[in-house]
mmCIF file of C-alpha atoms in Angstrom:
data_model
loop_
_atom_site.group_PDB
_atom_site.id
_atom_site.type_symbol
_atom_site.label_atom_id
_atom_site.label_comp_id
_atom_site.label_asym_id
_atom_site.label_seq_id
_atom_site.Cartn_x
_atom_site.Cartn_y
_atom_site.Cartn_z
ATOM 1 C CA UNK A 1 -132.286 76.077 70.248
ATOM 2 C CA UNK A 2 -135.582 77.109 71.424
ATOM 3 C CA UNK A 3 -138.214 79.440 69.532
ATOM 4 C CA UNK A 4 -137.640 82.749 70.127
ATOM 5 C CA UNK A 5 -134.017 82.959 71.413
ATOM 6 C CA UNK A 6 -131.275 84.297 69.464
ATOM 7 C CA UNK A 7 -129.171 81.763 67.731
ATOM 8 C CA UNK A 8 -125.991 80.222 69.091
ATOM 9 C CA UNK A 9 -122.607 80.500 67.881
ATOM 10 C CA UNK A 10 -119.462 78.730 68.148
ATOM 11 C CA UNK A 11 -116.252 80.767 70.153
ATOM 12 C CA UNK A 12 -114.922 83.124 67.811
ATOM 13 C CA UNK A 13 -117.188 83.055 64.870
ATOM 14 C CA UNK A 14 -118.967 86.243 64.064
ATOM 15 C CA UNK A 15 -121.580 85.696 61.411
ATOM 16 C CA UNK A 16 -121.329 88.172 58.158
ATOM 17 C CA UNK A 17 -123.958 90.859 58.174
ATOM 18 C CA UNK A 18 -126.735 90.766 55.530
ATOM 19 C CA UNK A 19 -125.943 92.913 52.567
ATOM 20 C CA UNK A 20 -128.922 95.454 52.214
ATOM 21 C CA UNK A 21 -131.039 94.813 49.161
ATOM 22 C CA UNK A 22 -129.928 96.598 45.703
ATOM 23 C CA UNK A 23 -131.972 99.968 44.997
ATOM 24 C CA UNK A 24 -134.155 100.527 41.990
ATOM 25 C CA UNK A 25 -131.675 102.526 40.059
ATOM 26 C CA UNK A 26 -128.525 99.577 41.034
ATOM 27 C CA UNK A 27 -131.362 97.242 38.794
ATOM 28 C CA UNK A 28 -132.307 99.526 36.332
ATOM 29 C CA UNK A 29 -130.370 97.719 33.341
ATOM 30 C CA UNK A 30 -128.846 94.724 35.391
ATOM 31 C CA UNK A 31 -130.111 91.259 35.961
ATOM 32 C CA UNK A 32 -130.328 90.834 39.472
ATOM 33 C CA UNK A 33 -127.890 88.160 41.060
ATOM 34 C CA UNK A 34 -128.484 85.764 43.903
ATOM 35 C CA UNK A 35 -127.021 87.327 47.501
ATOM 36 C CA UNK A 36 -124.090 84.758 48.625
ATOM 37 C CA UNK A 37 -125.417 82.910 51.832
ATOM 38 C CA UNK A 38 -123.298 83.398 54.580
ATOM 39 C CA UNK A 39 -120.726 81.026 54.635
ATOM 40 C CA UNK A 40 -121.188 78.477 57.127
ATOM 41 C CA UNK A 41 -118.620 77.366 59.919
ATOM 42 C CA UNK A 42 -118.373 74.066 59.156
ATOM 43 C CA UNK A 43 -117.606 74.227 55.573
ATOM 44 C CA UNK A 44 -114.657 76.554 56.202
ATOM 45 C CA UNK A 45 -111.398 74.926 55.234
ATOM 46 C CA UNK A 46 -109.200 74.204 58.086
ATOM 47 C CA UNK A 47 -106.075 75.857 56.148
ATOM 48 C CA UNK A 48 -106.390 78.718 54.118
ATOM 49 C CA UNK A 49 -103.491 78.590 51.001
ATOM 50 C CA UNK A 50 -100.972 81.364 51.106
ATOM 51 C CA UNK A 51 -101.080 82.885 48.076
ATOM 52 C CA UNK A 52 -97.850 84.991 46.905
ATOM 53 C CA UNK A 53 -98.752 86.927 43.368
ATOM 54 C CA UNK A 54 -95.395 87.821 41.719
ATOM 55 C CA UNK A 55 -95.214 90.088 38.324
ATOM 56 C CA UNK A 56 -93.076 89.311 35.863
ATOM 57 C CA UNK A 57 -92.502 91.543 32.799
ATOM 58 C CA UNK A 58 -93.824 90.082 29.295
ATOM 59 C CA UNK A 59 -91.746 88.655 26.603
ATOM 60 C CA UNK A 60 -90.412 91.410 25.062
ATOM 61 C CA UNK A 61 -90.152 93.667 27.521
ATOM 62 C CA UNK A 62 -86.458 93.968 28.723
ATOM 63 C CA UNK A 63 -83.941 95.264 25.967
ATOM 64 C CA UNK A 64 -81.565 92.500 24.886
ATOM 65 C CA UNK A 65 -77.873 92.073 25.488
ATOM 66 C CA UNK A 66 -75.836 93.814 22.645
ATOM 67 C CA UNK A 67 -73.364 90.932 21.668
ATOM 68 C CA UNK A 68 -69.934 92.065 21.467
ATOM 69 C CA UNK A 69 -67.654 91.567 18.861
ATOM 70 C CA UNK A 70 -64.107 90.408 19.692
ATOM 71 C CA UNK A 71 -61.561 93.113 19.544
ATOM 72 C CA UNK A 72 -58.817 92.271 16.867
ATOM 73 C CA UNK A 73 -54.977 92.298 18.987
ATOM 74 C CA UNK A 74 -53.015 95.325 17.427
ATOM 75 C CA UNK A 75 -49.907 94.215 19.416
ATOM 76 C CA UNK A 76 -48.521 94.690 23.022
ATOM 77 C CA UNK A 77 -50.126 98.275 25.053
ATOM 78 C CA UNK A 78 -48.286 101.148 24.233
ATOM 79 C CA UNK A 79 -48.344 104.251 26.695
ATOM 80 C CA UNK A 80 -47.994 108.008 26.253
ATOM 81 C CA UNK A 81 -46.009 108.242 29.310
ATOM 82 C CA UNK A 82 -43.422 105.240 30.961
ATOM 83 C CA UNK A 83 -45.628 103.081 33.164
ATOM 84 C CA UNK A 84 -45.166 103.748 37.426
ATOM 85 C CA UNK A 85 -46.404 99.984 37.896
ATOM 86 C CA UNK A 86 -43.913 96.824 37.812
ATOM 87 C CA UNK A 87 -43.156 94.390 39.443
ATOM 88 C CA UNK A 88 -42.969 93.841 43.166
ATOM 89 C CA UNK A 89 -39.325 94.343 44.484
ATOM 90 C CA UNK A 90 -38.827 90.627 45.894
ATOM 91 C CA UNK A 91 -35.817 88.341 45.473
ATOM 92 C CA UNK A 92 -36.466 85.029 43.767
ATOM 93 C CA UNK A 93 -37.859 82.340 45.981
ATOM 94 C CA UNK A 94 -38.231 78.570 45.474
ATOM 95 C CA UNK A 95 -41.549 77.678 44.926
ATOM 96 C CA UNK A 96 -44.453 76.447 47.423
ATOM 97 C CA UNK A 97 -43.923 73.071 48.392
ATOM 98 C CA UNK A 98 -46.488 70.429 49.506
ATOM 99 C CA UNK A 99 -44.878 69.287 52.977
ATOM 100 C CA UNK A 100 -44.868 65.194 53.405
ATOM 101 C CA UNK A 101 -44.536 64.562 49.315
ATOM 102 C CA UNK A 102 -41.773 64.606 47.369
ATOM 103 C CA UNK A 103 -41.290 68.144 46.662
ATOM 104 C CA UNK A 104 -40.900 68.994 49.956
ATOM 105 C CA UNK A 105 -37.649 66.634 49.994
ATOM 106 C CA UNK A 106 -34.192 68.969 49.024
ATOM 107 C CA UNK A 107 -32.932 67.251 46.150
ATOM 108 C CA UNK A 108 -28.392 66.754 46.185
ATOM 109 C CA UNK A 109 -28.657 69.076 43.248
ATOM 110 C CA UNK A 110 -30.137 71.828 45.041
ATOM 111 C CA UNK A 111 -27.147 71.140 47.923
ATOM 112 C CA UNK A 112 -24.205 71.390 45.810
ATOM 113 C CA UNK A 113 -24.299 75.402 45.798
ATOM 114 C CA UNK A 114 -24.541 75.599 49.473
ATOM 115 C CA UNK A 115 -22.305 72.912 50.272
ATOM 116 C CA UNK A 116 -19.972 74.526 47.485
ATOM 117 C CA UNK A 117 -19.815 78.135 49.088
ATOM 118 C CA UNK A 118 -19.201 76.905 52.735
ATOM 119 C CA UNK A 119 -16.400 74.446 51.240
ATOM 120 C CA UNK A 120 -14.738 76.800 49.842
ATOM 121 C CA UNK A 121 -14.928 79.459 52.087
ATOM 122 C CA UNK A 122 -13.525 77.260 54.807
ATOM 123 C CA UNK A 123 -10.327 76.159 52.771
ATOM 124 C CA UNK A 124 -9.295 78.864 51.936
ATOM 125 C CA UNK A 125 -9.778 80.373 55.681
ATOM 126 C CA UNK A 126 -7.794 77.126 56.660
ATOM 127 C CA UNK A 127 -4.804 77.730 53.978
ATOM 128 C CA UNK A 128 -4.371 80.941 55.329
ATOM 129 C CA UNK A 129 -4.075 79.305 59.052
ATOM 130 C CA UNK A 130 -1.667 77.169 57.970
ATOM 131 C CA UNK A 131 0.671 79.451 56.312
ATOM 132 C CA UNK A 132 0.726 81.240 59.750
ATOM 133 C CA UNK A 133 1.290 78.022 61.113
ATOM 134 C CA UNK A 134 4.192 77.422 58.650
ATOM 135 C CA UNK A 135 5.767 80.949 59.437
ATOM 136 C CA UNK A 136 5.444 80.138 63.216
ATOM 137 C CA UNK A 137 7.856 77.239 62.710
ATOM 138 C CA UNK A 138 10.177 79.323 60.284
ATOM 139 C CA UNK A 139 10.729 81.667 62.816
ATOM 140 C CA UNK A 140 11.374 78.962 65.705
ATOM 141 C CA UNK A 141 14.184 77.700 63.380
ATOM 142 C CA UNK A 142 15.845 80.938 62.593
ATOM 143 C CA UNK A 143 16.161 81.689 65.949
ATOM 144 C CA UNK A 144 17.592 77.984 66.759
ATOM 145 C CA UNK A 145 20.231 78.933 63.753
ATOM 146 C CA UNK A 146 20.669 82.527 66.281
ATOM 147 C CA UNK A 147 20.823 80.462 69.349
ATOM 148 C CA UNK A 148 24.054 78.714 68.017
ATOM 149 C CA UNK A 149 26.389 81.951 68.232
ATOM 150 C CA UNK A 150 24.105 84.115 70.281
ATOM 151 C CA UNK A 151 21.910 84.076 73.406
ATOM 152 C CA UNK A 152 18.356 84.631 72.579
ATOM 153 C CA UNK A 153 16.314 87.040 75.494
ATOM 154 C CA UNK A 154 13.643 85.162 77.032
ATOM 155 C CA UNK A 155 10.848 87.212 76.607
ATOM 156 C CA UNK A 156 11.405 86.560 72.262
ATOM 157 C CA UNK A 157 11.771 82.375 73.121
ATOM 158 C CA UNK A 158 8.704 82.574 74.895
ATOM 159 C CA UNK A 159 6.381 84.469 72.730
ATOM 160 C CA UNK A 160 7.565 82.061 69.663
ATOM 161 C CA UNK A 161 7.005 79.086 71.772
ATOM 162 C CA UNK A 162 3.540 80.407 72.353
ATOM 163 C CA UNK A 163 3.574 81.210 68.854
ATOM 164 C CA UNK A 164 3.967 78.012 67.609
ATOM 165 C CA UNK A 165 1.866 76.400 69.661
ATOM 166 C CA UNK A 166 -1.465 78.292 69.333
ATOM 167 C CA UNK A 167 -0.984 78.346 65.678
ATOM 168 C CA UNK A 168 -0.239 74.633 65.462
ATOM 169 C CA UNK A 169 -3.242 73.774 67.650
ATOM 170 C CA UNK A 170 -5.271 76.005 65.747
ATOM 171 C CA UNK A 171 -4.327 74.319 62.588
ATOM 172 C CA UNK A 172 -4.435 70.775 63.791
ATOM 173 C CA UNK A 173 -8.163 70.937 65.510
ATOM 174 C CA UNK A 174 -9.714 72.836 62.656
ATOM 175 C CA UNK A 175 -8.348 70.749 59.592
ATOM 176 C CA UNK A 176 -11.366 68.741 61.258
ATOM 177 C CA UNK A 177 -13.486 71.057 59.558
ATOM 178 C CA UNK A 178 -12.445 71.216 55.745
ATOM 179 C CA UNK A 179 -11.968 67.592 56.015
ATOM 180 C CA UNK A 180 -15.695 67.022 57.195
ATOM 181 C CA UNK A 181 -17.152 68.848 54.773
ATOM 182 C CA UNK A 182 -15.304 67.950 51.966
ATOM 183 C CA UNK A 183 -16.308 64.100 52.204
ATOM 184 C CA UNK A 184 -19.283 65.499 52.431
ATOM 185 C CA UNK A 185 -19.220 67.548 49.546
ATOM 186 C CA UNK A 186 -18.292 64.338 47.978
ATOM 187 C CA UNK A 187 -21.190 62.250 48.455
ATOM 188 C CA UNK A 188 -23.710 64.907 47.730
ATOM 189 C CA UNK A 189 -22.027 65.563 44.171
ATOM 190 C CA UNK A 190 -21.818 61.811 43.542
ATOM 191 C CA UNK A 191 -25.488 61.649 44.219
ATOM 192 C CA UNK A 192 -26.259 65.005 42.309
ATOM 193 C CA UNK A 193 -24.525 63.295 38.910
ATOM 194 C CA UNK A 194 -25.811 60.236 39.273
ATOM 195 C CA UNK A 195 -29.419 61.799 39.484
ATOM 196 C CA UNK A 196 -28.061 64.003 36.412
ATOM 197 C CA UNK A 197 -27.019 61.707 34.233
ATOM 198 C CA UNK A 198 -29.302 58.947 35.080
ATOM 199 C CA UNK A 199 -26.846 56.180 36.415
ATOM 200 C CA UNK A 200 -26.151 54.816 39.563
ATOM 201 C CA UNK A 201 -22.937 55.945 41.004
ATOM 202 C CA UNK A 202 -19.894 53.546 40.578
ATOM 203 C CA UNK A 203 -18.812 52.853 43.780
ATOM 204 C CA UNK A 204 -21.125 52.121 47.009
ATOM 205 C CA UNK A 205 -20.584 54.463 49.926
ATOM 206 C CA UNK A 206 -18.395 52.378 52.200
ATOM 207 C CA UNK A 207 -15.671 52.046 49.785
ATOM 208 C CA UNK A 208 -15.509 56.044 49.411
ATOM 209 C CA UNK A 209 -15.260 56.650 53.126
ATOM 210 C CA UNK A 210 -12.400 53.996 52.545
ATOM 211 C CA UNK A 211 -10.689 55.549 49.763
ATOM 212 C CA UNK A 212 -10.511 58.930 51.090
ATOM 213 C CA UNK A 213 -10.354 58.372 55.398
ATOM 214 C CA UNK A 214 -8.222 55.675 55.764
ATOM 215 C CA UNK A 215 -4.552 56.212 55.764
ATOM 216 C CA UNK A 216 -2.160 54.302 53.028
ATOM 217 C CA UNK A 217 -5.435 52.708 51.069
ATOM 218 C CA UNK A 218 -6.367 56.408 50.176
ATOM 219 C CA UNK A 219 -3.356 57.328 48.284
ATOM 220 C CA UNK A 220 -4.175 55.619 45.342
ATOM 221 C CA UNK A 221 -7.567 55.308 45.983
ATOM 222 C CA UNK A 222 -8.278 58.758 46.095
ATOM 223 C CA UNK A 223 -7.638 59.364 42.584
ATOM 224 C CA UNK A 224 -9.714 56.671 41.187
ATOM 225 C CA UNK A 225 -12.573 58.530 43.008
ATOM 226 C CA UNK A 226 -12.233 62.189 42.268
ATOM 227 C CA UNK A 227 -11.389 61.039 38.365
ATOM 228 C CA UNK A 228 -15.180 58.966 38.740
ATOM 229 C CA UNK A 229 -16.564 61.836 39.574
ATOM 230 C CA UNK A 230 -15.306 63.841 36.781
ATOM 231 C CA UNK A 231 -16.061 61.417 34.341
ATOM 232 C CA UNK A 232 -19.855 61.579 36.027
ATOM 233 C CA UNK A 233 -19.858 65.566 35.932
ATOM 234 C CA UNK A 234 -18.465 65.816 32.867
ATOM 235 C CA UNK A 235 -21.662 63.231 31.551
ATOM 236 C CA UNK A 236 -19.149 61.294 29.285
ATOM 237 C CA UNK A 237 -20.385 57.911 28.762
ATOM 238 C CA UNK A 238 -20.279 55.005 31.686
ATOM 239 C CA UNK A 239 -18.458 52.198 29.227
ATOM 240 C CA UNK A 240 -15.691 54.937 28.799
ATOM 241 C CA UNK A 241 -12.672 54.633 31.212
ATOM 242 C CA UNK A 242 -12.465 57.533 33.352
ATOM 243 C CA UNK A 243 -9.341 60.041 32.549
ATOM 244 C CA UNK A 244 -8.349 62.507 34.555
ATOM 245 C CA UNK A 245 -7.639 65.811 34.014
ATOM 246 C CA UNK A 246 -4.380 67.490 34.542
ATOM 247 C CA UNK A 247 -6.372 69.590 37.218
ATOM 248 C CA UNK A 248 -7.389 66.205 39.013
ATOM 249 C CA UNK A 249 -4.038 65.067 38.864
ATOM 250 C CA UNK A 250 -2.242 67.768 40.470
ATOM 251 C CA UNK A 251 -4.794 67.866 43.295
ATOM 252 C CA UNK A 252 -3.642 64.336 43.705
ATOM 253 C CA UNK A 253 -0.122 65.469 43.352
ATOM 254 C CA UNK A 254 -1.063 67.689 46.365
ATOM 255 C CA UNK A 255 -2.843 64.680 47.953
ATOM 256 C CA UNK A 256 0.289 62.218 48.340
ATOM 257 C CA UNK A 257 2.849 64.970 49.012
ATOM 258 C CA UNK A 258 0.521 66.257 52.155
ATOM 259 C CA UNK A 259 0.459 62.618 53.295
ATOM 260 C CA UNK A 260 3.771 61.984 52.692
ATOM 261 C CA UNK A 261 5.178 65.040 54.557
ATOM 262 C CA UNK A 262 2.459 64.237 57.262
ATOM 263 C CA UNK A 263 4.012 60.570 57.841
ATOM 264 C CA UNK A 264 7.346 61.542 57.648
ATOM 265 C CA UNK A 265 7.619 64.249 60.396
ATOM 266 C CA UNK A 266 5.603 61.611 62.770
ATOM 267 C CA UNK A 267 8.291 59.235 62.362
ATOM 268 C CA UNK A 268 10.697 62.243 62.764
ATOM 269 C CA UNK A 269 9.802 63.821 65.469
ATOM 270 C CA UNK A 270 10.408 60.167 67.746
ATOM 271 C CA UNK A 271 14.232 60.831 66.906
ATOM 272 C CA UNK A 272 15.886 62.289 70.630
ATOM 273 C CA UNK A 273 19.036 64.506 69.122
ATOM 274 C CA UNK A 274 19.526 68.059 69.021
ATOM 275 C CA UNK A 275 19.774 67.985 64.718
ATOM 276 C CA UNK A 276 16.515 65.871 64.447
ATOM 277 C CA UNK A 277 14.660 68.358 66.544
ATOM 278 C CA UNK A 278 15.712 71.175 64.621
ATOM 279 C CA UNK A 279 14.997 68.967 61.261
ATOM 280 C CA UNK A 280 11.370 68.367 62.920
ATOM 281 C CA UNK A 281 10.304 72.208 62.925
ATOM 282 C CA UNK A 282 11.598 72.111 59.217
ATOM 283 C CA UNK A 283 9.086 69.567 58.313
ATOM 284 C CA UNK A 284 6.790 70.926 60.388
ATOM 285 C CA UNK A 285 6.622 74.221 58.649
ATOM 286 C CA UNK A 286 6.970 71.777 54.911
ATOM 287 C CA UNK A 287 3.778 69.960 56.625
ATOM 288 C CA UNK A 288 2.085 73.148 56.786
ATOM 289 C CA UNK A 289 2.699 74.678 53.672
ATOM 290 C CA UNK A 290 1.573 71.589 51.680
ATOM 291 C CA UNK A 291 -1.772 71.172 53.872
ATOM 292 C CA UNK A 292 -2.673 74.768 52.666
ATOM 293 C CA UNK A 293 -1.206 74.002 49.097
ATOM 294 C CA UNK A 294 -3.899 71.604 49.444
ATOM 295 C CA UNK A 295 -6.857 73.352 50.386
ATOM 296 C CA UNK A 296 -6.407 75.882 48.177
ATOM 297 C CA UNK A 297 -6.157 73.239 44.679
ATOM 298 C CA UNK A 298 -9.033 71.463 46.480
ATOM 299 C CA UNK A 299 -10.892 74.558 46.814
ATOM 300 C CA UNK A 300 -10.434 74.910 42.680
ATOM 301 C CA UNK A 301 -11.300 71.702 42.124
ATOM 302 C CA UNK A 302 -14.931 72.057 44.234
ATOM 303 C CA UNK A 303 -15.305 75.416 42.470
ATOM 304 C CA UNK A 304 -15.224 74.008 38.610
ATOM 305 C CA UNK A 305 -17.638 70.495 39.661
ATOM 306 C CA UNK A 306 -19.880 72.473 41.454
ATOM 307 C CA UNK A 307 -20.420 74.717 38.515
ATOM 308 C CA UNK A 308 -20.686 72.125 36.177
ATOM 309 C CA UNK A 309 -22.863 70.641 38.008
ATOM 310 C CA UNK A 310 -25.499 73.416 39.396
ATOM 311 C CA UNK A 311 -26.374 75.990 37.317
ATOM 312 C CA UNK A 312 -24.409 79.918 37.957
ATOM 313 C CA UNK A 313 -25.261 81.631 40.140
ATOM 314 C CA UNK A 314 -27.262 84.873 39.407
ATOM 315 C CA UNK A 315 -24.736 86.802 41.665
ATOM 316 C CA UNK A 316 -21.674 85.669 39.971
ATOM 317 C CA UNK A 317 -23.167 87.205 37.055
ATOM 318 C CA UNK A 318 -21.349 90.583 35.526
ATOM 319 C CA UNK A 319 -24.176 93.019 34.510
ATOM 320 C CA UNK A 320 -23.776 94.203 31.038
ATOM 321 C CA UNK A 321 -24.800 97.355 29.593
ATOM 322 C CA UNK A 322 -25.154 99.119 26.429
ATOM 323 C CA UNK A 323 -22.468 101.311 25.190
ATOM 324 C CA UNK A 324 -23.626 101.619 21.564
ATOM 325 C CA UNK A 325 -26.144 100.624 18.846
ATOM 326 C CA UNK A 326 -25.056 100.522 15.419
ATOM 327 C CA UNK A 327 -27.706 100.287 12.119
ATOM 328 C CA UNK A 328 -30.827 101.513 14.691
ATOM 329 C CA UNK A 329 -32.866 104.342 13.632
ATOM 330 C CA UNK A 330 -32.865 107.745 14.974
ATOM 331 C CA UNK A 331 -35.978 107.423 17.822
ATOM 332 C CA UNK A 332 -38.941 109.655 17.489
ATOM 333 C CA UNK A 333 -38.498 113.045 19.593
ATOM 334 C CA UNK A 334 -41.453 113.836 21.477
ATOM 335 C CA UNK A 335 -42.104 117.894 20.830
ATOM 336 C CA UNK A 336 -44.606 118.486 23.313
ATOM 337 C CA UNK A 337 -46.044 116.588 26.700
ATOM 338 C CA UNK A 338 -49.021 114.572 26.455
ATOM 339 C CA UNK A 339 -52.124 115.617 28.871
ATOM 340 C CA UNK A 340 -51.987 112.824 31.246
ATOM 341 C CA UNK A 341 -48.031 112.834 31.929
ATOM 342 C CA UNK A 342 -46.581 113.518 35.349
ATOM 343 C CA UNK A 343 -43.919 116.762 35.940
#
């Protein structure tokens, strides 16, 4: 920089101005200070700190928190007027399961109502099939006993033959049914009172479907395993020999005598004269009225396991209701209407 020539500055700095020297009267009791210099460019920090001042009241200055005493319970709330809330109007529902764990599996207990209702439900739509099957054949054989003295009009032969046939197709394909669902009814209740009482069950699976499918083995086998499974529902102990009940033992009563009549009219109806034909639609129509004897003591027997196995059912239930109240006393009139209660 030469003499003479106005200093030079860097790009962008502009250089404080001098402050003007302090008056007389600005001395007149002070002690004059030094003027700061100007500060020079090269000193300046690079970064200036950002400063953020925050106030914040003094000790003291907020009110404190009034501490609360616990309130002492004076029993359950009591209202002027009958409460409008309640409960929501749902049914009862089984609770949330975690799919993939073991609560999301259906255990046999919980199948035992269902399986119970259908059951039931089905034999006794199947007993009433049958004793329409059973009157079919009744009929064909009263007019075989007209037919002997008296010539029967075709249009009457032909609408019993048909008759007889529908119902004893009818019957025939859907004893399928009852029969299905009863062995299965069996196995689920065998597992549910095992699980119950904490035992396995007595016999494996294949000699059950043994006992009760195949012909001749499951006439006495049949009542070993239905008295088992009373013995299991009942929760008497294992050591103790099973001992059926006399409701067990006239379902097996029913049991043999369906069988029996069911062999014998096969075997009958391979005979070629006229009186063993006419014999056949009499044990036909016996055939028929012991299957639905049958369904209807089986449906009795699922009925009283399955209840003393699952718990009732809330539906099956008689609501009660209060005729009278004896030793009370007299309840509090209310002589005028609060403020706060509805019209």
């Amino acid at each position: 920089m030469q003499p003479g020539q106005p200093p030079q500055y860097p790009p962008g700095y502009w250089p404080r101005p001098a402050a003007p020297p302090p008056t007389a009267q600005q001395l007149q009791g002070r002690t004059p200070t030094a003027q700061p210099e100007v500060y020079p460019y090269h000193r300046r920090p690079a970064h200036r700190p950002k400063l953020r001042w925050v106030a914040t009241p003094p000790p003291g200055a907020w009110p404190r928190r009034r501490v609360t005493q616990p309130e002492r319970y004076l029993g359950p709330p009591s209202y002027p007027v009958p409460p409008r809330w309640g409960f929501p109007n749902l049914v009862w529902r089984r609770p949330t399961s975690v799919p993939g764990t073991a609560s999301d599996e259906l255990r046999p207990i919980d199948r035992v109502p269902v399986l119970s209702r259908s059951l039931i439900g089905v034999l006794f739509g199947f007993a009433v099939l049958s004793v329409v099957a059973a009157g079919a054949e009744i009929w064909r054989y009263v007019l075989l006993v007209q037919g002997r003295d008296a010539a029967l009009t075709r249009s009457v032969v032909a609408f019993s033959d048909g008759f007889v046939l529908t119902a004893g197709l009818l019957a025939s394909i859907l004893a399928l049914l009852p029969a299905g669902l009863s062995v299965w009814w069996l196995l689920v209740a065998r597992q549910a009172a095992a699980d119950v009482s904490g035992d396995d069950p007595p016999r494996p699976v294949w000699q059950v479907l043994v006992g009760v499918l195949v012909p001749i083995a499951n006439l006495p086998m049949a009542l070993s395993i239905v008295g088992e499974l009373e013995h299991a529902v009942l929760g008497r102990p294992r050591e103790v020999r099973p001992k059926p009940s006399r409701q067990v033992l006239v379902w097996w009563g029913a049991w043999l005598l369906n069988w029996v009549l069911l062999g014998v009219t096969i075997v009958w109806r391979f005979r070629d004269d006229v009186q063993s034909m006419a014999d056949s639609v009499v044990m036909v129509a016996l055939t028929d009225l012991a299957a639905a004897a049958l369904a209807v003591v089986t449906a009795l027997v699922v009925r009283r396991f399955s209840a003393l196995l699952a718990p009732s059912d809330a539906r099956a239930v008689r609501e009660m209701r209060v005729l009278k109240v004896d030793g009370a006393p007299e309840p509090e009139l209310r002589n005028r209407r609060p403020a706060g209660a509805a019209r």
